[in-house]
């Protein structure tokens, strides 16, 4: 790819991805409200708040593809999430349309399906089951991607990233961690695969314990190189009963009354003895 943009470039995942993306682009434009660490030879920085339409439009001028990481990465502050994730992602796609950007890789999240029980193998085709205001905002992002493929042909790979920390730091992350190089491999697929339209995969390395059916990612050529157990440094405290029951972990505890409920794909209540 000639000119690639990376939003949220100053953040944790952006900082991990930059050195892996740079060799594959003639130019990498870093977009963020905060300044990223020292620029490399083929990098430039554009300060932009994507919640502002004019700044988003200007930031995406003359790029061929964009990896969209910018946003609030956790939490329950709905005002901030509405600005950065909901409005920010909408503006990103409007800017892509106006500037004729053909490809987007969208940093979605496992929290789109965080309220599935841990014993259940979930696929991107299963109904969304967000676990928090943050998870809801990521559902929105995936839906926006679909709208912009249907209306103007912008192709998006939404990657429901598990945990992209530098190493797996909790029991939960043993099932959901993705290394930077595996994530970069998925990003590459998203930017180049001819069949991508509005496609959703999970972003996970070669985990022993599987929560997600990632067959679609395999069909697109994804071959994870790293195994969470080879990198694990467990240091996070063990989780409470609600967090332990569901894939989203502690995110599921937001406003949770402590009564664990399950439902089926049709939205009907499951009795506890049929769980999962
Ligand atoms: N870290 C993970 O394990 C993980 C897992 C799943 C999904 N994700 C998603 O990946 C993305 C990056 O996550 P992260 O952990 O690097 O988060 P982060 O908070 O470290 O980085 C987010 C970056 O986005 C920027 N940003 C926020 N609002 C913005 C706005 N309005 N305009 C421009 N820039 C803005 C911030 O300044 C920050 O540099 C997020 O969208 C997050 O939801 C991360
Ligand atoms: O579930 C997880 O571990 C991760 O999920 C991501 O969506 C969040 O951005 C990150 O802060 C969490 O650590």
Short mmCIF file of C-alpha atoms and ligand atoms in Angstrom, two decimals:
data_model
loop_
_atom_site.label_atom_id
_atom_site.label_comp_id
_atom_site.label_asym_id
_atom_site.label_seq_id
_atom_site.Cartn_x
_atom_site.Cartn_y
_atom_site.Cartn_z
CA UNK A 1 0.00 0.00 0.00
CA UNK A 2 1.31 3.42 -0.92
CA UNK A 3 -0.15 5.82 1.62
CA UNK A 4 -1.51 4.27 4.79
CA UNK A 5 -3.09 6.14 7.71
CA UNK A 6 -3.12 4.87 11.29
CA UNK A 7 -5.61 6.53 13.65
CA UNK A 8 -5.02 6.25 17.38
CA UNK A 9 -1.34 5.94 16.53
CA UNK A 10 -0.18 7.35 19.89
CA UNK A 11 -1.99 4.63 21.86
CA UNK A 12 -0.87 1.21 23.07
CA UNK A 13 -1.86 -0.82 20.02
CA UNK A 14 -0.79 1.91 17.61
CA UNK A 15 2.65 1.99 19.20
CA UNK A 16 2.97 -1.80 18.85
CA UNK A 17 1.76 -1.82 15.23
CA UNK A 18 3.73 1.12 13.83
CA UNK A 19 7.07 -0.66 13.34
CA UNK A 20 5.30 -3.65 11.78
CA UNK A 21 3.23 -1.59 9.34
CA UNK A 22 5.91 0.89 8.27
CA UNK A 23 7.85 -1.52 6.02
CA UNK A 24 4.66 -2.27 4.06
CA UNK A 25 3.72 1.31 3.24
CA UNK A 26 5.54 3.94 1.26
CA UNK A 27 4.20 6.42 3.76
CA UNK A 28 2.51 5.99 7.13
CA UNK A 29 0.41 8.93 8.36
CA UNK A 30 -0.12 8.87 12.11
CA UNK A 31 -3.40 10.45 13.22
CA UNK A 32 -4.24 11.15 16.86
CA UNK A 33 -5.25 13.88 19.29
CA UNK A 34 -1.99 13.19 21.11
CA UNK A 35 1.46 13.24 19.60
CA UNK A 36 3.01 9.79 19.05
CA UNK A 37 6.61 8.97 19.97
CA UNK A 38 9.47 9.94 17.62
CA UNK A 39 8.62 9.80 13.92
CA UNK A 40 10.40 7.42 11.57
CA UNK A 41 11.66 8.31 8.09
CA UNK A 42 8.46 7.45 6.21
CA UNK A 43 6.07 8.64 8.92
CA UNK A 44 4.24 11.92 9.45
CA UNK A 45 1.85 13.09 12.17
CA UNK A 46 -1.49 14.83 11.74
CA UNK A 47 -3.16 15.97 14.93
CA UNK A 48 -6.92 15.50 14.57
CA UNK A 49 -9.91 14.97 16.81
CA UNK A 50 -12.03 12.56 14.79
CA UNK A 51 -15.13 13.71 16.65
CA UNK A 52 -14.78 16.85 14.56
CA UNK A 53 -15.92 16.27 10.99
CA UNK A 54 -13.64 18.93 9.47
CA UNK A 55 -10.54 17.55 11.19
CA UNK A 56 -11.37 13.98 10.11
CA UNK A 57 -11.88 15.08 6.49
CA UNK A 58 -8.56 16.92 6.42
CA UNK A 59 -6.66 14.06 8.08
CA UNK A 60 -7.68 11.48 5.46
CA UNK A 61 -6.75 13.52 2.40
CA UNK A 62 -4.65 11.55 -0.09
CA UNK A 63 -4.43 8.19 1.65
CA UNK A 64 -5.18 4.79 0.11
CA UNK A 65 -6.14 2.91 3.26
CA UNK A 66 -6.68 3.46 6.96
CA UNK A 67 -6.24 1.38 10.08
CA UNK A 68 -8.73 2.85 12.51
CA UNK A 69 -7.71 2.39 16.14
CA UNK A 70 -8.65 5.78 17.57
CA UNK A 71 -11.19 5.86 20.34
CA UNK A 72 -11.92 5.27 24.00
CA UNK A 73 -10.62 1.76 24.68
CA UNK A 74 -12.64 0.92 27.80
CA UNK A 75 -14.83 2.50 30.46
CA UNK A 76 -18.39 3.66 30.91
CA UNK A 77 -18.26 7.39 30.22
CA UNK A 78 -21.02 7.43 27.59
CA UNK A 79 -20.44 11.05 26.61
CA UNK A 80 -16.78 10.39 25.84
CA UNK A 81 -17.62 7.10 24.09
CA UNK A 82 -20.28 8.82 21.97
CA UNK A 83 -17.79 11.47 20.84
CA UNK A 84 -14.72 9.36 20.22
CA UNK A 85 -16.16 5.99 19.17
CA UNK A 86 -19.64 6.65 17.78
CA UNK A 87 -19.23 10.07 16.17
CA UNK A 88 -15.50 9.56 15.59
CA UNK A 89 -16.03 6.33 13.64
CA UNK A 90 -18.91 7.81 11.64
CA UNK A 91 -16.76 10.82 10.75
CA UNK A 92 -13.90 8.49 9.81
CA UNK A 93 -16.11 6.77 7.23
CA UNK A 94 -17.53 10.03 5.91
CA UNK A 95 -13.96 11.26 5.50
CA UNK A 96 -13.05 8.00 3.75
CA UNK A 97 -16.00 8.44 1.36
CA UNK A 98 -15.16 12.07 0.57
CA UNK A 99 -11.46 11.32 0.10
CA UNK A 100 -12.10 8.10 -1.88
CA UNK A 101 -10.26 5.86 0.59
CA UNK A 102 -10.95 2.28 -0.47
CA UNK A 103 -9.95 0.21 2.56
CA UNK A 104 -10.47 0.39 6.30
CA UNK A 105 -9.28 -1.97 8.99
CA UNK A 106 -11.43 -1.35 12.04
CA UNK A 107 -10.29 -2.15 15.58
CA UNK A 108 -13.43 -3.78 16.88
CA UNK A 109 -13.43 -5.72 20.10
CA UNK A 110 -14.27 -9.01 21.78
CA UNK A 111 -16.65 -6.89 23.89
CA UNK A 112 -19.12 -6.94 20.95
CA UNK A 113 -19.86 -10.51 22.07
CA UNK A 114 -18.71 -10.21 25.69
CA UNK A 115 -21.95 -11.55 27.19
CA UNK A 116 -21.51 -15.02 25.68
CA UNK A 117 -20.63 -17.59 28.31
CA UNK A 118 -17.04 -18.76 28.37
CA UNK A 119 -18.02 -22.33 27.49
CA UNK A 120 -19.55 -21.35 24.16
CA UNK A 121 -17.70 -21.19 20.83
CA UNK A 122 -18.80 -17.94 19.22
CA UNK A 123 -18.51 -17.05 15.54
CA UNK A 124 -18.74 -13.64 13.84
CA UNK A 125 -22.14 -14.78 12.50
CA UNK A 126 -23.65 -15.11 15.96
CA UNK A 127 -25.77 -12.19 17.17
CA UNK A 128 -23.90 -9.38 18.87
CA UNK A 129 -24.11 -9.44 22.65
CA UNK A 130 -22.23 -6.35 23.91
CA UNK A 131 -21.15 -6.29 27.52
CA UNK A 132 -20.81 -2.54 28.18
CA UNK A 133 -21.33 0.93 26.70
CA UNK A 134 -17.89 0.46 25.17
CA UNK A 135 -18.94 -2.87 23.61
CA UNK A 136 -22.07 -1.20 22.22
CA UNK A 137 -19.94 1.45 20.52
CA UNK A 138 -17.93 -1.29 18.80
CA UNK A 139 -21.17 -2.88 17.49
CA UNK A 140 -21.95 0.52 15.99
CA UNK A 141 -18.56 0.66 14.29
CA UNK A 142 -19.09 -2.74 12.63
CA UNK A 143 -22.54 -1.64 11.44
CA UNK A 144 -21.16 1.60 10.03
CA UNK A 145 -18.62 -0.47 8.08
CA UNK A 146 -21.50 -2.43 6.52
CA UNK A 147 -23.37 0.73 5.58
CA UNK A 148 -20.35 2.20 3.83
CA UNK A 149 -19.69 -0.97 1.85
CA UNK A 150 -23.32 -1.15 0.75
CA UNK A 151 -23.55 2.53 -0.16
CA UNK A 152 -20.13 3.34 -1.58
CA UNK A 153 -18.00 0.22 -1.71
CA UNK A 154 -15.51 1.01 1.05
CA UNK A 155 -14.09 -2.36 2.10
CA UNK A 156 -13.58 -3.03 5.82
CA UNK A 157 -12.12 -5.84 7.84
CA UNK A 158 -13.38 -5.44 11.40
CA UNK A 159 -11.07 -7.26 13.77
CA UNK A 160 -12.68 -8.13 17.10
CA UNK A 161 -9.42 -7.85 18.99
CA UNK A 162 -9.18 -10.00 22.08
CA UNK A 163 -6.40 -8.58 24.23
CA UNK A 164 -3.50 -6.87 22.49
CA UNK A 165 -1.29 -6.26 25.52
CA UNK A 166 2.44 -6.87 25.19
CA UNK A 167 1.95 -10.27 26.89
CA UNK A 168 -0.99 -12.26 28.33
CA UNK A 169 -1.35 -10.99 31.91
CA UNK A 170 -4.46 -12.86 33.11
CA UNK A 171 -6.05 -16.30 32.92
CA UNK A 172 -8.67 -14.78 30.62
CA UNK A 173 -6.09 -13.44 28.22
CA UNK A 174 -4.79 -16.99 27.70
CA UNK A 175 -7.88 -17.47 25.51
CA UNK A 176 -8.00 -14.04 23.87
CA UNK A 177 -4.49 -12.58 23.58
CA UNK A 178 -3.06 -11.56 20.20
CA UNK A 179 0.57 -10.73 19.57
CA UNK A 180 1.50 -7.60 17.66
CA UNK A 181 2.81 -9.61 14.72
CA UNK A 182 -0.35 -11.72 14.48
CA UNK A 183 -2.45 -8.57 14.62
CA UNK A 184 -0.27 -7.01 11.92
CA UNK A 185 -0.85 -10.11 9.79
CA UNK A 186 -4.63 -9.66 10.10
CA UNK A 187 -4.29 -5.96 9.30
CA UNK A 188 -2.38 -6.90 6.13
CA UNK A 189 -5.19 -9.27 5.13
CA UNK A 190 -7.72 -6.51 5.75
CA UNK A 191 -5.83 -4.07 3.56
CA UNK A 192 -5.26 -6.40 0.62
CA UNK A 193 -7.58 -9.44 0.43
CA UNK A 194 -9.82 -9.11 -2.64
CA UNK A 195 -12.87 -10.68 -0.99
CA UNK A 196 -13.12 -8.30 1.95
CA UNK A 197 -16.40 -6.35 1.83
CA UNK A 198 -17.73 -5.78 5.35
CA UNK A 199 -16.04 -8.71 7.00
CA UNK A 200 -15.65 -9.56 10.68
CA UNK A 201 -13.02 -11.82 12.26
CA UNK A 202 -11.66 -12.33 15.77
CA UNK A 203 -8.21 -11.06 16.58
CA UNK A 204 -6.61 -13.84 18.60
CA UNK A 205 -3.26 -15.67 18.39
CA UNK A 206 -2.94 -19.46 18.43
CA UNK A 207 -4.69 -19.97 21.79
CA UNK A 208 -5.07 -23.46 23.24
CA UNK A 209 -8.39 -22.62 24.86
CA UNK A 210 -10.72 -21.48 22.11
CA UNK A 211 -13.70 -19.21 22.64
CA UNK A 212 -14.13 -18.18 19.02
CA UNK A 213 -14.67 -19.97 15.75
CA UNK A 214 -12.22 -18.03 13.60
CA UNK A 215 -12.60 -20.23 10.50
CA UNK A 216 -13.27 -17.20 8.33
CA UNK A 217 -9.93 -15.66 9.30
CA UNK A 218 -8.23 -18.96 8.34
CA UNK A 219 -10.03 -18.98 4.99
CA UNK A 220 -8.69 -15.50 4.35
CA UNK A 221 -5.18 -16.86 4.96
CA UNK A 222 -4.59 -15.99 8.63
CA UNK A 223 -1.96 -18.24 10.20
CA UNK A 224 -1.16 -17.05 13.73
CA UNK A 225 2.51 -17.40 14.68
CA UNK A 226 2.32 -16.97 18.45
CA UNK A 227 0.82 -18.97 21.31
CA UNK A 228 -0.35 -17.13 24.44
CA UNK A 229 1.10 -19.72 26.80
CA UNK A 230 4.61 -19.10 25.42
CA UNK A 231 4.39 -15.43 26.44
CA UNK A 232 2.23 -15.48 29.58
CA UNK A 233 3.11 -13.48 32.70
CA UNK A 234 -0.04 -13.80 34.79
CA UNK A 235 -0.29 -10.87 37.18
CA UNK A 236 -3.93 -9.71 37.20
CA UNK A 237 -5.99 -10.77 40.24
CA UNK A 238 -8.54 -13.54 39.73
CA UNK A 239 -12.02 -12.48 38.61
CA UNK A 240 -15.37 -12.38 40.43
CA UNK A 241 -18.32 -14.69 39.56
CA UNK A 242 -19.92 -12.44 36.93
CA UNK A 243 -16.62 -11.75 35.18
CA UNK A 244 -15.75 -15.46 35.30
CA UNK A 245 -19.04 -16.51 33.72
CA UNK A 246 -18.67 -14.45 30.57
CA UNK A 247 -16.11 -13.89 27.83
CA UNK A 248 -16.02 -10.13 28.39
CA UNK A 249 -14.69 -10.59 31.93
CA UNK A 250 -14.74 -7.50 34.14
CA UNK A 251 -16.49 -5.42 31.43
CA UNK A 252 -19.62 -7.55 32.16
CA UNK A 253 -19.70 -6.26 35.75
CA UNK A 254 -20.76 -2.78 34.60
CA UNK A 255 -24.14 -2.13 36.31
CA UNK A 256 -24.58 -5.90 36.74
CA UNK A 257 -26.95 -6.91 39.53
CA UNK A 258 -25.10 -10.15 40.22
CA UNK A 259 -27.79 -12.51 38.85
CA UNK A 260 -26.26 -14.48 36.00
CA UNK A 261 -28.68 -14.88 33.08
CA UNK A 262 -28.31 -16.77 29.81
CA UNK A 263 -30.29 -16.46 26.58
CA UNK A 264 -30.33 -18.35 23.30
CA UNK A 265 -29.81 -17.09 19.74
CA UNK A 266 -33.51 -16.26 19.45
CA UNK A 267 -33.39 -14.15 22.57
CA UNK A 268 -35.27 -16.63 24.71
CA UNK A 269 -34.28 -17.15 28.34
CA UNK A 270 -32.27 -20.28 29.08
CA UNK A 271 -32.78 -21.96 32.40
CA UNK A 272 -29.58 -22.32 34.45
CA UNK A 273 -29.49 -26.11 34.03
CA UNK A 274 -29.22 -25.75 30.22
CA UNK A 275 -26.22 -23.40 30.47
CA UNK A 276 -24.12 -23.02 28.38
N1 LIG B 1 -5.74 -2.94 23.72
C1 LIG B 1 -6.54 -3.97 23.50
O1 LIG B 1 -6.32 -5.07 24.02
C2 LIG B 1 -7.73 -3.83 22.59
C3 LIG B 1 -8.62 -4.91 22.45
C4 LIG B 1 -9.74 -4.76 21.63
C5 LIG B 1 -9.92 -3.59 20.90
N2 LIG B 1 -9.04 -2.56 21.05
C6 LIG B 1 -9.29 -1.33 20.30
O2 LIG B 1 -8.09 -0.94 19.66
C7 LIG B 1 -7.99 0.47 19.64
C8 LIG B 1 -6.67 0.91 20.28
O3 LIG B 1 -6.66 0.48 21.62
P1 LIG B 1 -5.49 0.92 22.61
O4 LIG B 1 -5.42 -0.11 23.68
O5 LIG B 1 -4.27 1.26 21.84
O6 LIG B 1 -6.12 2.23 23.25
P2 LIG B 1 -5.38 3.57 23.70
O7 LIG B 1 -6.32 4.29 24.60
O8 LIG B 1 -4.02 3.27 24.21
O9 LIG B 1 -5.24 4.36 22.32
C9 LIG B 1 -6.32 5.02 21.71
C10 LIG B 1 -5.78 6.24 20.99
O10 LIG B 1 -6.87 6.89 20.35
C11 LIG B 1 -6.68 8.29 20.50
N3 LIG B 1 -7.98 8.96 20.42
C12 LIG B 1 -9.00 8.88 21.31
N4 LIG B 1 -10.01 9.66 20.92
C13 LIG B 1 -9.64 10.22 19.75
C14 LIG B 1 -10.26 11.14 18.86
N5 LIG B 1 -11.49 11.65 19.10
N6 LIG B 1 -9.60 11.52 17.76
C15 LIG B 1 -8.35 11.04 17.51
N7 LIG B 1 -7.70 10.19 18.32
C16 LIG B 1 -8.34 9.79 19.43
C17 LIG B 1 -6.04 8.46 21.87
O11 LIG B 1 -5.38 9.71 21.98
C18 LIG B 1 -5.12 7.26 21.93
O12 LIG B 1 -3.82 7.57 21.49
C19 LIG B 1 -9.22 1.02 20.36
O13 LIG B 1 -10.21 1.35 19.40
C20 LIG B 1 -9.68 -0.16 21.19
O14 LIG B 1 -11.08 -0.10 21.41
C21 LIG B 1 -7.96 -2.65 21.89
O1 LIG B 2 -10.87 -7.54 26.79
C1 LIG B 2 -9.75 -7.04 26.90
O2 LIG B 2 -8.86 -7.55 27.59
C2 LIG B 2 -9.45 -5.74 26.15
O3 LIG B 2 -10.57 -5.41 25.34
C3 LIG B 2 -10.39 -4.27 24.56
O4 LIG B 2 -11.54 -4.04 23.77
C4 LIG B 2 -10.12 -3.06 25.42
O5 LIG B 2 -9.80 -1.95 24.57
C5 LIG B 2 -8.94 -3.32 26.34
O6 LIG B 2 -8.81 -2.20 27.21
C6 LIG B 2 -9.19 -4.59 27.12
O7 LIG B 2 -8.08 -4.88 27.91
#
